[in-house]
Tab-separated table of C-alpha atoms and ligand atoms in Angstrom:
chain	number	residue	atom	x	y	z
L	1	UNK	CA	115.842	81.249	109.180
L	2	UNK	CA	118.302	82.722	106.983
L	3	UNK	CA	119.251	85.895	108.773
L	4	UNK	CA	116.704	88.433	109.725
L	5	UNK	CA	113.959	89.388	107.819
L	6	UNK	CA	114.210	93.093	106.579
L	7	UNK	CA	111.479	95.402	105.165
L	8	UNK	CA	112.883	96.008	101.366
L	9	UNK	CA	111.617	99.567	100.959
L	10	UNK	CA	112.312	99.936	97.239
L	11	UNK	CA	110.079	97.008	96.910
L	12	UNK	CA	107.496	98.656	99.298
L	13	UNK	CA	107.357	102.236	97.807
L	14	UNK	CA	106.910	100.838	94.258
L	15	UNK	CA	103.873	98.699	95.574
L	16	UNK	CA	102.483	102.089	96.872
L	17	UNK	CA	103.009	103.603	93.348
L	18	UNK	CA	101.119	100.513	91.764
L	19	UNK	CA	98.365	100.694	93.863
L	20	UNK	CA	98.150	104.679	93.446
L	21	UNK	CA	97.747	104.131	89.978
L	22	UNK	CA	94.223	102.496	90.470
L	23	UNK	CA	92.011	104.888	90.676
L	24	UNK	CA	94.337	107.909	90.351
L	25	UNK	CA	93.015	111.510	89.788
L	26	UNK	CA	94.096	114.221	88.199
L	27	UNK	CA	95.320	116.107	91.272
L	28	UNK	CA	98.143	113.277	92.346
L	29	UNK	CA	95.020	111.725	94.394
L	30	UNK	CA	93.506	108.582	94.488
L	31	UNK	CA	89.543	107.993	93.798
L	32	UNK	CA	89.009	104.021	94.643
L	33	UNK	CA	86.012	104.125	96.576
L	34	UNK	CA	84.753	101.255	98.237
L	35	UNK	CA	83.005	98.155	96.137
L	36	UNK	CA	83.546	100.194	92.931
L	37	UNK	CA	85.668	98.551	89.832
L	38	UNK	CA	88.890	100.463	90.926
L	39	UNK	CA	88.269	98.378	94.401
L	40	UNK	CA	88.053	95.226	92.518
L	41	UNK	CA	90.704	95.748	90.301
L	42	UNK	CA	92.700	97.001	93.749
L	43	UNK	CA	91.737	93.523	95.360
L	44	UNK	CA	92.799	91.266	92.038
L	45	UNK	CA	96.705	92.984	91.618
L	46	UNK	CA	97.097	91.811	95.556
L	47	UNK	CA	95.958	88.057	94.873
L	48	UNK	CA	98.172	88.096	92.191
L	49	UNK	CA	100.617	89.335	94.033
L	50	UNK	CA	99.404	86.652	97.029
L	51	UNK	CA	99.631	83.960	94.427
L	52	UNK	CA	103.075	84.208	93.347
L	53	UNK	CA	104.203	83.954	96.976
L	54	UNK	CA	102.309	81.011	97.414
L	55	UNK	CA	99.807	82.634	99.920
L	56	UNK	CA	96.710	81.489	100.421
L	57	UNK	CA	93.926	84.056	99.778
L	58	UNK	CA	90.345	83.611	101.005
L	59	UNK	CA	87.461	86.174	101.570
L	60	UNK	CA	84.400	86.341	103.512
L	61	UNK	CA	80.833	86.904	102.452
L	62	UNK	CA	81.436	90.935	103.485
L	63	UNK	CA	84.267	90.901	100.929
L	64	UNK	CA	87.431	91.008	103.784
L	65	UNK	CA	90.061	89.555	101.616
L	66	UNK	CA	92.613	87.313	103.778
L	67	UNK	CA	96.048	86.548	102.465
L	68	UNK	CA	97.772	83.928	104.480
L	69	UNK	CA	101.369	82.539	105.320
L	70	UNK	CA	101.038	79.245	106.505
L	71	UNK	CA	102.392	78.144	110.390
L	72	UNK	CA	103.630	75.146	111.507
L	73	UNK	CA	100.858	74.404	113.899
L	74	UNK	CA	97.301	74.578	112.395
L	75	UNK	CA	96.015	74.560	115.645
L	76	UNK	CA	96.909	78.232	116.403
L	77	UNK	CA	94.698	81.209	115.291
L	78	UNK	CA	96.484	83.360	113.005
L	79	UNK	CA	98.105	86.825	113.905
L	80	UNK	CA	96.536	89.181	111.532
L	81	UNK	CA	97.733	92.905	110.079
L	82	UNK	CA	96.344	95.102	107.839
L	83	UNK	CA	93.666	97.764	106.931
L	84	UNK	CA	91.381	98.819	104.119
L	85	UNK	CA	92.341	99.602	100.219
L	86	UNK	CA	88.886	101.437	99.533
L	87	UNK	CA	89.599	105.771	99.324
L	88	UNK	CA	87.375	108.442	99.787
L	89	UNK	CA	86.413	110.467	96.617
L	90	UNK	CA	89.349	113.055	96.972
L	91	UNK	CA	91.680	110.445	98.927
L	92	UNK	CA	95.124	109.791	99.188
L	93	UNK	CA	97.727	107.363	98.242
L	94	UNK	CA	98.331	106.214	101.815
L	95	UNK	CA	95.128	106.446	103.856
L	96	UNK	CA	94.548	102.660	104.077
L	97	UNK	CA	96.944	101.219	101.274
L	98	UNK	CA	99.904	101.736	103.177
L	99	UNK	CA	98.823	99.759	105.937
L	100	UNK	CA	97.927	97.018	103.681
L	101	UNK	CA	101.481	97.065	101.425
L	102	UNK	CA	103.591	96.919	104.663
L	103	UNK	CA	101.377	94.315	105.555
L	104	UNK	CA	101.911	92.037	102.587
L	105	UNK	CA	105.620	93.120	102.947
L	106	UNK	CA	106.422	91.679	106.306
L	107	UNK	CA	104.930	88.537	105.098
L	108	UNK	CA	107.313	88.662	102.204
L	109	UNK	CA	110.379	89.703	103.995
L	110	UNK	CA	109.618	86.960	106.358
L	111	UNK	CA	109.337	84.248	103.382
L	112	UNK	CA	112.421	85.701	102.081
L	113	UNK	CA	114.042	85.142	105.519
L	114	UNK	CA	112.761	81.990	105.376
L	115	UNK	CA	111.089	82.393	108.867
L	116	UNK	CA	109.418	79.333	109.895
L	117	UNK	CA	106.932	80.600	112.224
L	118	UNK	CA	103.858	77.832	114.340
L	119	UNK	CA	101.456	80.447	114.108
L	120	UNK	CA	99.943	81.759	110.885
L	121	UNK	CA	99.923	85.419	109.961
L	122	UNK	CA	97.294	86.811	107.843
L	123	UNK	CA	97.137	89.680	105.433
L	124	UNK	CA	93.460	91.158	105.477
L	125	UNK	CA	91.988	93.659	103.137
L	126	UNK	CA	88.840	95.222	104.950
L	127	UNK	CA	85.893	96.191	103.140
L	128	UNK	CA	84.384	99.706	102.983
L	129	UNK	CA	86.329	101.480	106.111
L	130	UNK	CA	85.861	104.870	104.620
L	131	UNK	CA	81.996	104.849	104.759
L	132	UNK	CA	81.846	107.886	102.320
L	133	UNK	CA	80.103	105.895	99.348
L	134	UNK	CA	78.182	103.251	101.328
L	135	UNK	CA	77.686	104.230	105.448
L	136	UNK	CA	78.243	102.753	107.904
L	137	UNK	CA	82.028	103.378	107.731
L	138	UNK	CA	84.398	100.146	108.915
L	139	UNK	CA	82.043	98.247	107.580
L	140	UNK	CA	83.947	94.841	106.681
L	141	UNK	CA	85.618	95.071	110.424
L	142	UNK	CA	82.584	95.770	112.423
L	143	UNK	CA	80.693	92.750	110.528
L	144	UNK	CA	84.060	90.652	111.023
L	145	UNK	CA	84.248	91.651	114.422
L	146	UNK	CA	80.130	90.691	115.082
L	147	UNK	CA	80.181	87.849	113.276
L	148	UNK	CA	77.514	89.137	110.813
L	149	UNK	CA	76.367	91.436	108.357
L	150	UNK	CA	73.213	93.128	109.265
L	151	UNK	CA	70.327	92.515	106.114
L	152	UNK	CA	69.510	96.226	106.331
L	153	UNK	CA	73.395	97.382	105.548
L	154	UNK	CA	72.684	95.365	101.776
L	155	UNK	CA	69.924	98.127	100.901
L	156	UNK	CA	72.496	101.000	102.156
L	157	UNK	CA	72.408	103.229	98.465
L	158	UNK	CA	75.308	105.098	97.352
L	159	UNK	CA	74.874	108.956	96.256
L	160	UNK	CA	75.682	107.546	92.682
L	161	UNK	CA	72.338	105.029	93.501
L	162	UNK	CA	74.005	101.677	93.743
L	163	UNK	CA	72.735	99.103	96.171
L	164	UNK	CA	75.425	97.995	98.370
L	165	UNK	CA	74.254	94.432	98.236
L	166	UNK	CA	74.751	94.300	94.642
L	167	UNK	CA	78.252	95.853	94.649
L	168	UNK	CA	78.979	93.563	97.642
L	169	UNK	CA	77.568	90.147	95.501
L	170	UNK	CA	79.982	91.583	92.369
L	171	UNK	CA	82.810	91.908	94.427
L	172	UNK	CA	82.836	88.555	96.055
L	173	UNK	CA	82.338	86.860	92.849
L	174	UNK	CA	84.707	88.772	91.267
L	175	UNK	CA	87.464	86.885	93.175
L	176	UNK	CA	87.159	82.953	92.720
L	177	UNK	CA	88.788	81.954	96.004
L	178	UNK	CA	87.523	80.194	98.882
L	179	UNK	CA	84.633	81.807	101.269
L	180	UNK	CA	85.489	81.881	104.994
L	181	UNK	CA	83.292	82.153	107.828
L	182	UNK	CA	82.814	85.700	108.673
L	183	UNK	CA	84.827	85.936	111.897
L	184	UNK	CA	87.295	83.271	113.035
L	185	UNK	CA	89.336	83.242	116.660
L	186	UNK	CA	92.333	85.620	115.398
L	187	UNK	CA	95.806	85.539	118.240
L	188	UNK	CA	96.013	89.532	118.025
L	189	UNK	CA	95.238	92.403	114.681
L	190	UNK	CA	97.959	95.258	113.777
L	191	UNK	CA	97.490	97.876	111.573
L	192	UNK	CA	99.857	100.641	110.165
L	193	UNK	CA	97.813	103.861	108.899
L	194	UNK	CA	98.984	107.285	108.385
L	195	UNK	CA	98.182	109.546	111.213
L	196	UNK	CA	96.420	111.605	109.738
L	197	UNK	CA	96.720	114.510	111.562
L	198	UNK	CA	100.170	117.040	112.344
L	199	UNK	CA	101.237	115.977	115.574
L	200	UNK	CA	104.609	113.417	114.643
L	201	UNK	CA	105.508	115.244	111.915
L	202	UNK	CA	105.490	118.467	114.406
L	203	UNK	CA	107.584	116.904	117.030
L	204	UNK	CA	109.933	115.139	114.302
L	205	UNK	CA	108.508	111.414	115.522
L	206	UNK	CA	108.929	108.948	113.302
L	207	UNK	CA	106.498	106.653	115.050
L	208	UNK	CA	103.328	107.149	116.735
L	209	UNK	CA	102.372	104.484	119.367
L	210	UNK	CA	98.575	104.404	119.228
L	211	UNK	CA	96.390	104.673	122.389
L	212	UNK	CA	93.177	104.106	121.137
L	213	UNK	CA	90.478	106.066	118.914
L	214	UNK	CA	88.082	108.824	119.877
L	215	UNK	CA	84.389	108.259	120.040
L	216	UNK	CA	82.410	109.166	116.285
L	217	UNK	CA	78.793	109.464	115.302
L	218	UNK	CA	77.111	109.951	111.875
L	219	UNK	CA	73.983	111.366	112.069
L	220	UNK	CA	72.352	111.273	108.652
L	221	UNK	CA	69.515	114.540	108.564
L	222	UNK	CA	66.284	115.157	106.621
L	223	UNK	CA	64.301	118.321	107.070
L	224	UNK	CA	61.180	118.435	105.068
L	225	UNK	CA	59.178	121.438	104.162
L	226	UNK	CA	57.264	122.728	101.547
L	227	UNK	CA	58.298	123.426	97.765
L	228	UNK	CA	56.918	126.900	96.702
L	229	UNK	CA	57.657	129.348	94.085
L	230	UNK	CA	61.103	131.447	94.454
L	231	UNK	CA	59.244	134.990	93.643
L	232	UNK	CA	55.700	134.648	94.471
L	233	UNK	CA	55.903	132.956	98.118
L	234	UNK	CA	56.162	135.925	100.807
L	235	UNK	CA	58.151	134.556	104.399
L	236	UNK	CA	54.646	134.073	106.421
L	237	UNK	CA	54.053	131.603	103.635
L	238	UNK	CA	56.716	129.344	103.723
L	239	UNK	CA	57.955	126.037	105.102
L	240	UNK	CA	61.393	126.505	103.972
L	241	UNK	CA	63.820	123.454	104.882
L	242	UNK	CA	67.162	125.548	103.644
L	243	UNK	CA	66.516	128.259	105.817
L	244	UNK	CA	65.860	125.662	108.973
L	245	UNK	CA	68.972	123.810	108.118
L	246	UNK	CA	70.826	127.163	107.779
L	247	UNK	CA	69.668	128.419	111.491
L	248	UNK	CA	70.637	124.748	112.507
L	249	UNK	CA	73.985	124.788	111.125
L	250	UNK	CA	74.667	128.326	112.327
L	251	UNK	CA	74.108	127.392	115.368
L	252	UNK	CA	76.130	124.354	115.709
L	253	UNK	CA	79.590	125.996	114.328
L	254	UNK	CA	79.376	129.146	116.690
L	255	UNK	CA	78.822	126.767	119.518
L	256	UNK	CA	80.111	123.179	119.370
L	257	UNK	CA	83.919	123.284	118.056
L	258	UNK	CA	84.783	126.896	119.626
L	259	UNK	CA	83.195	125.828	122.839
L	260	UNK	CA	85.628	122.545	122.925
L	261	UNK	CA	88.601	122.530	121.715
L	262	UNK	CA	88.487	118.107	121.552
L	263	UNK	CA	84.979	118.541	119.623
L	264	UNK	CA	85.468	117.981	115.922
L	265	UNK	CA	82.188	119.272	113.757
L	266	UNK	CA	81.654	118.315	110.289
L	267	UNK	CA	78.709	118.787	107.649
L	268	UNK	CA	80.207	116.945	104.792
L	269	UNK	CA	77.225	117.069	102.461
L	270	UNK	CA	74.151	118.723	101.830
L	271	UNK	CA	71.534	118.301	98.931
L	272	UNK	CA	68.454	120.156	98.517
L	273	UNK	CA	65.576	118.439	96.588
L	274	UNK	CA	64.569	119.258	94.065
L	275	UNK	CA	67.270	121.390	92.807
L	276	UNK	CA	66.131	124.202	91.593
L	277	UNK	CA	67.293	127.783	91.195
L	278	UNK	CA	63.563	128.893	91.396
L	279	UNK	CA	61.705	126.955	93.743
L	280	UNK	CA	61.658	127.286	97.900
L	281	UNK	CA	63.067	123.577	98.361
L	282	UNK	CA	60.901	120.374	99.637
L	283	UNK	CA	63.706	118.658	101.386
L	284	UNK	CA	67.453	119.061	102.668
L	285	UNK	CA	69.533	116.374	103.937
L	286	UNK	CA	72.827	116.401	105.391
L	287	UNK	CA	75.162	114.555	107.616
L	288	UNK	CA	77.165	115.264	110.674
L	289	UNK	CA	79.909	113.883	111.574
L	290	UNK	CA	80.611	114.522	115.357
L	291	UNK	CA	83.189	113.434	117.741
L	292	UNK	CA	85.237	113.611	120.869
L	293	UNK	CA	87.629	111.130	123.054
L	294	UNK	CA	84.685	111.294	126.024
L	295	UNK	CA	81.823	109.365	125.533
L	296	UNK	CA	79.757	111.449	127.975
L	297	UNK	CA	80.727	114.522	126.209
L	298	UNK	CA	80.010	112.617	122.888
L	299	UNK	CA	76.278	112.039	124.396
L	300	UNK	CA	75.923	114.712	125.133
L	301	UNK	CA	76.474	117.205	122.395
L	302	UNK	CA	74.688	114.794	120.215
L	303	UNK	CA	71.587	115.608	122.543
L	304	UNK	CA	72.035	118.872	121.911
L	305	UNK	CA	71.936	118.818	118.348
L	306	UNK	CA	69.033	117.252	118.223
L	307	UNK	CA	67.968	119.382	120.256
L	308	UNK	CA	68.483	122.322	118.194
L	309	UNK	CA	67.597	120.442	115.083
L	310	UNK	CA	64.097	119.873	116.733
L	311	UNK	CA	63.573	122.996	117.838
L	312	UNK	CA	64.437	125.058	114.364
L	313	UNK	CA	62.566	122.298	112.319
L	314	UNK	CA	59.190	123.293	114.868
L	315	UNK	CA	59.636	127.159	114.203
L	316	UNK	CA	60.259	126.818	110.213
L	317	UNK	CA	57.230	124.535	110.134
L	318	UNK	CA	59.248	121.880	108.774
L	319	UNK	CA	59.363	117.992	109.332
L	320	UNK	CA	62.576	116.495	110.822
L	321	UNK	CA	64.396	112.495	110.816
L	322	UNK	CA	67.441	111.990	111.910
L	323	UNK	CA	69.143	108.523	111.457
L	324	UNK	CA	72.785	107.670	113.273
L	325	UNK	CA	74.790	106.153	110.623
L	326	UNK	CA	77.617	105.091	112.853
L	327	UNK	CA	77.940	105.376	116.250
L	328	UNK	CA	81.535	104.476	117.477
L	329	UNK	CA	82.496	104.321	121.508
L	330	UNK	CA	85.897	105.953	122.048
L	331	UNK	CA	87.888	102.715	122.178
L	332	UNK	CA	91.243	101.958	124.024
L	333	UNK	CA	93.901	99.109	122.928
L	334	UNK	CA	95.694	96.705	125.782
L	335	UNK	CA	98.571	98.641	127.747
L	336	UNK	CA	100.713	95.250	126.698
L	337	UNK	CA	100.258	95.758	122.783
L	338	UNK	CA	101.461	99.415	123.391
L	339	UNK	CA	104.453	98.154	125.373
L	340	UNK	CA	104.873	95.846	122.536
L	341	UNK	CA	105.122	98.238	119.892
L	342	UNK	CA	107.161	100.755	121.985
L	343	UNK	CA	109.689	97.755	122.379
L	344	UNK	CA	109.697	97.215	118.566
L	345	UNK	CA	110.416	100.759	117.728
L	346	UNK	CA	113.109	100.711	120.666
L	347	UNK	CA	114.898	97.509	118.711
L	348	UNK	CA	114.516	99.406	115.147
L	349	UNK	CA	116.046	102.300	117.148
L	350	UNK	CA	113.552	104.567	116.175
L	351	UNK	CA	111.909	107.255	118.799
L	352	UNK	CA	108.013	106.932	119.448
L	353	UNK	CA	105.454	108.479	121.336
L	354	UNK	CA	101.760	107.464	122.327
L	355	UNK	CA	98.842	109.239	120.613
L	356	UNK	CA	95.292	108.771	120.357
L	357	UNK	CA	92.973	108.835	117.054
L	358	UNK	CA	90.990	111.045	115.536
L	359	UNK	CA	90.212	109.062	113.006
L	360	UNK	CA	88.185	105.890	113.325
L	361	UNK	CA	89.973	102.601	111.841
L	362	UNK	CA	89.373	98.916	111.504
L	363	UNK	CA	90.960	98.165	114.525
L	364	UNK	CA	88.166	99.825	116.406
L	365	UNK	CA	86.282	96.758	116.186
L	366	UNK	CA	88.753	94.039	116.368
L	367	UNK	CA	89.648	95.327	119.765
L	368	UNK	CA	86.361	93.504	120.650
L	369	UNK	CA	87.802	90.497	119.809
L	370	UNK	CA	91.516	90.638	119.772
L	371	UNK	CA	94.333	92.326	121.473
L	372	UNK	CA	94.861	94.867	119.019
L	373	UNK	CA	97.872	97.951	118.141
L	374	UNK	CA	98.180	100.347	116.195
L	375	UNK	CA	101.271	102.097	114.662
L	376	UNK	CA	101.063	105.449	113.086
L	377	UNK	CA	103.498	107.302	110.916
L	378	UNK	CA	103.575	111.370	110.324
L	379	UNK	CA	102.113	112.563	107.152
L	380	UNK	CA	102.934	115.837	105.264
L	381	UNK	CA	100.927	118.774	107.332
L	382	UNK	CA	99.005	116.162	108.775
L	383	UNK	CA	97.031	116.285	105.349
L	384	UNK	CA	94.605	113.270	104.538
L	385	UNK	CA	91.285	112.557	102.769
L	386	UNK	CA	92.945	115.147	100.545
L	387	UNK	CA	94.511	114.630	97.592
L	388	UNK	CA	97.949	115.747	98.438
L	389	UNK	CA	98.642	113.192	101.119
L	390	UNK	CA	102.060	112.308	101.668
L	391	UNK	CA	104.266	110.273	103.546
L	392	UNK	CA	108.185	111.054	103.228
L	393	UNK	CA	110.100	107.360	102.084
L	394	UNK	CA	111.721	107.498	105.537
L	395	UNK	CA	108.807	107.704	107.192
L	396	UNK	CA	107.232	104.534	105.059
L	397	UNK	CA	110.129	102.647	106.055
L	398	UNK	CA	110.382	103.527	109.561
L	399	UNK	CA	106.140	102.210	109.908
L	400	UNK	CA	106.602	99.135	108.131
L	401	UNK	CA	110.259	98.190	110.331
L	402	UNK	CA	107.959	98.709	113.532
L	403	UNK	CA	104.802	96.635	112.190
L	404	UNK	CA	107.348	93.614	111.407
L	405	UNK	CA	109.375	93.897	114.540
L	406	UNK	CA	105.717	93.874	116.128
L	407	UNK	CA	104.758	90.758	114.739
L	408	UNK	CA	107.742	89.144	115.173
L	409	UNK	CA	106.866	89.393	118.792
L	410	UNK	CA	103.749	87.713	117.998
L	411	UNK	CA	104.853	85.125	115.956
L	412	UNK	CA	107.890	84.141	117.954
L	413	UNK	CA	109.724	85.309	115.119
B	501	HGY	O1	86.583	108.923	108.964
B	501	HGY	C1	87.536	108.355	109.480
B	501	HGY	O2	87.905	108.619	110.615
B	501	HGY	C2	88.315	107.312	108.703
B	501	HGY	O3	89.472	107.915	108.222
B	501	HGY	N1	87.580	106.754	107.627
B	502	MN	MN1	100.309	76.419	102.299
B	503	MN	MN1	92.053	104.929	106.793
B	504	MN	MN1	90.198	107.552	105.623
C-alpha cells in the first residue's frame, strides 16, 4: 500500500457534475428516469469509466450493473457499495448518484493507494429504485435480494406506455458485458444517499448513522363510475368517480397525517378517463403512498383506507380495485454495522448521529441477505425529489471519507 487511500473530492464533485448533465432539466434538476436512454447513457459513461481502471463490469438479467476490484482470494464474496443512478421526473443531482460516485471513488482511491485487499469490493448500479416510471420501486435490489424477477413485473407499463420488459431487454443489451446470476453470496452492502429530509443539516451533522427505514406501501386505486354528460346529468343521476375520489381523499388528509405526526400521506397522481372538460368521468385512478416506522400502525391505517375507499365507492355507486404496488416492512440494519460506521466517522473525525429513513432505499432488501449500513449526509432544507437538491462540497466529502473508512473495515483495508 502506498500510504492511505484518500477520497479526491475535486475528482468526486466533477463526476457528480458529469452525471448531472445526463438528463438535466431546465430548472438545475435532473430527469433520468429509470430504463429510459438518459439511464443507458448514465450506465455506459460509468463502464467507461470502470474500464479505464481496469474494473471488471458485469450485470444481471434485472439490469444491476456490478463494477468490480479484484481481491486476492477468489474464494471470498465481495463487499459491495452503492445505490441507484435512475431519478424521478423532477429529481435531483444527488438522490442516488451520489451514492454511486463515492462508490466508484473509494474503489479508485484504493487502486491509487495501491491497496491490495483478499476480498473483492464491488461497485453496483441498481435498477429502477425510484419506482416513479415503472412500480414497484427498488426494483433491481428486491429481485437481487430474491433471487428473481417476478414475470408479472415485465408487463409493469409506464405512464408514457412502455413495457418494462422491453426497456429492461434494451438496457441489458445495450451493455455488452458479461451476465451474472441474479443474486450471489455478497460479505456485507453500503450505501451513501442523501438524507433526504432536514434533520443533519438542522443540528449541523455532517453524518447521519442510519438505523434502518420506515415501513412504505403503494396502493395503486381505480374507481369506476359512469361517463355522463357535464350539463344534462342532474346528481340523482350520476355515478361520478371524481366526486367519490374527492370524499375519499378529503377524508384521508383531515384524518391520517394530523392524527400522527410519524404518518406520511401522499396522492402523487391522479388521472381521470376520459379527459374531458364536458363529460362526468368513467374512471379515476390514483396512488397512495403511505407510511410509518410501525408496522402495526402501517396495517392498520392501510385498513382504514380501504375502508373508507369502500365505503365512498358504495354510496357514489361506483366500482372500486385497489392494487399494493409495494409493500415495504419497516426494516432495521445490524447494531455492529452501525458501530462500524460510527467508528469510521470517529477516525475521519467527523461528528455523527443515528437516524432512521423515511425514504425507502436499496438497502432495504439487501438487509435480507447481507449485513448492511447506511450513511447519510444533510441536504439543503432537507429538499429532494425536487429539483433544487443540494448537497454543500463539504458535506460530499465528509459521506464519501465515512463510506471508505467503512469499507476499509470490511476489507481489512
Ligand atoms: O420513495 C422513496 O422513498 C425513494 O426515495 N425512492
Ligand atoms: Mn482483474
Ligand atoms: Mn434514492
Ligand atoms: Mn429518490
Amino acid at each position: 500500500m502506498i500510504g492511505r487511500p484518500a477520497i479526491r473530492s475535486e475528482r468526486l464533485l466533477e463526476r457528480l457534475d458529469r452525471f448531472a448533465a445526463i438528463g438535466a432539466t431546465a430548472r438545475g434538476g435532473v430527469n433520468r428516469q429509470a430504463l429510459t436512454e438518459g439511464d443507458r447513457q448514465a450506465r455506459a459513461l460509468l463502464t467507461e469509466l470502470a474500464g479505464a481502471r481496469g474494473f471488471h463490469v458485469r450485470q444481471d438479467e434485472a439490469a444491476n450493473l456490478f463494477l468490480r476490484r479484484d481481491g486476492t482470494d477468489t474464494a471470498l464474496s465481495p463487499l459491495l457499495l452503492g445505490s441507484h443512478l435512475d431519478t424521478q421526473p423532477t429529481g435531483g443531482r444527488f438522490d442516488g448518484a451520489l451514492g454511486v460516485l463515492a462508490a466508484f471513488e473509494v474503489l479508485e482511491a484504493l487502486e491509487d493507494a495501491s491497496v491490495v485487499c483478499e476480498r473483492a469490493q464491488e461497485v453496483v448500479v441498481w435498477t429502477n429504485e425510484e419506482g416513479s416510471r415503472f412500480a414497484p420501486g427498488a426494483m433491481g435490489s428486491q429481485a437481487f435480494a430474491g433471487g428473481s424477477l417476478p414475470a408479472a413485473w415485465r408487463d409493469a407499463r409506464s405512464p408514457d406506455g412502455a413495457r418494462l420488459g422491453d426497456e429492461l431487454a434494451a438496457t441489458v443489451a445495450a451493455l455488452p458485458v458479461p451476465i451474472v446470476p441474479l443474486g450471489f453470496p455478497i460479505a456485507a452492502y453500503l450505501e451513501l444517499h442523501i438524507e433526504q429530509g432536514p434533520v443533519l443539516e438542522r443540528e449541523d451533522i455532517p453524518v447521519g448513522v442510519v438505523t434502518g427505514i420506515q415501513g412504505t406501501l403503494w396502493l395503486d386505486v381505480e374507481i369506476e363510475g359512469q361517463a355522463a354528460h357535464a350539463g344534462t346529468t342532474p346528481l340523482e343521476f350520476r355515478r361520478d368517480p371524481m366526486r367519490t375520489a374527492a370524499a375519499a381523499m378529503a377524508a384521508f388528509y383531515r384524518t391520517i397525517m394530523p392524527s400522527d405526526p410519524e404518518a406520511r400521506f401522499t396522492i402523487g397522481r391522479i388521472a381521470s378517463e376520459p379527459g374531458s372538460v364536458n363529460a362526468v368521468p368513467e374512471r379515476v385512478r390514483l396512488t397512495i403512498d403511505l407510511r410509518h416506522p410501525d408496522a402495526a400502525v402501517l396495517a392498520s391505517l392501510a385498513g382504514r383506507i380501504e375502508d373508507v375507499l369502500r365505503d365512498v365507492a358504495k354510496e357514489g355507486g361506483c366500482q372500486l380495485s385497489i392494487r399494493r404496488l409495494v409493500d415495504m416492512p419497516p426494516t432495521a440494519f445490524p447494531e455492529l454495522m452501525l458501530e462500524r460506521v460510527e467508528a469510521s466517522a470517529r477516525r475521519a473525525g467527523l461528528r455523527s448521529r443515528r437516524i432512521v429513513s423515511g425514504a425507502f432505499h436499496d438497502a432495504l432488501y439487501l438487509a435480507r441477505c447481507a449485513p448492511v449500513a447506511m450513511i447519510f449526509c444533510p441536504c439543503r432544507d432537507g429538499i429532494s425529489h425536487n429539483e433544487a437538491e443540494y448537497v454543500e462540497p463539504r458535506h460530499v466529502l465528509a459521506g464519501a471519507t465515512v463510506l471508505l473508512e467503512t469499507a476499509l473495515s470490511l476489507i481489512g483495508g
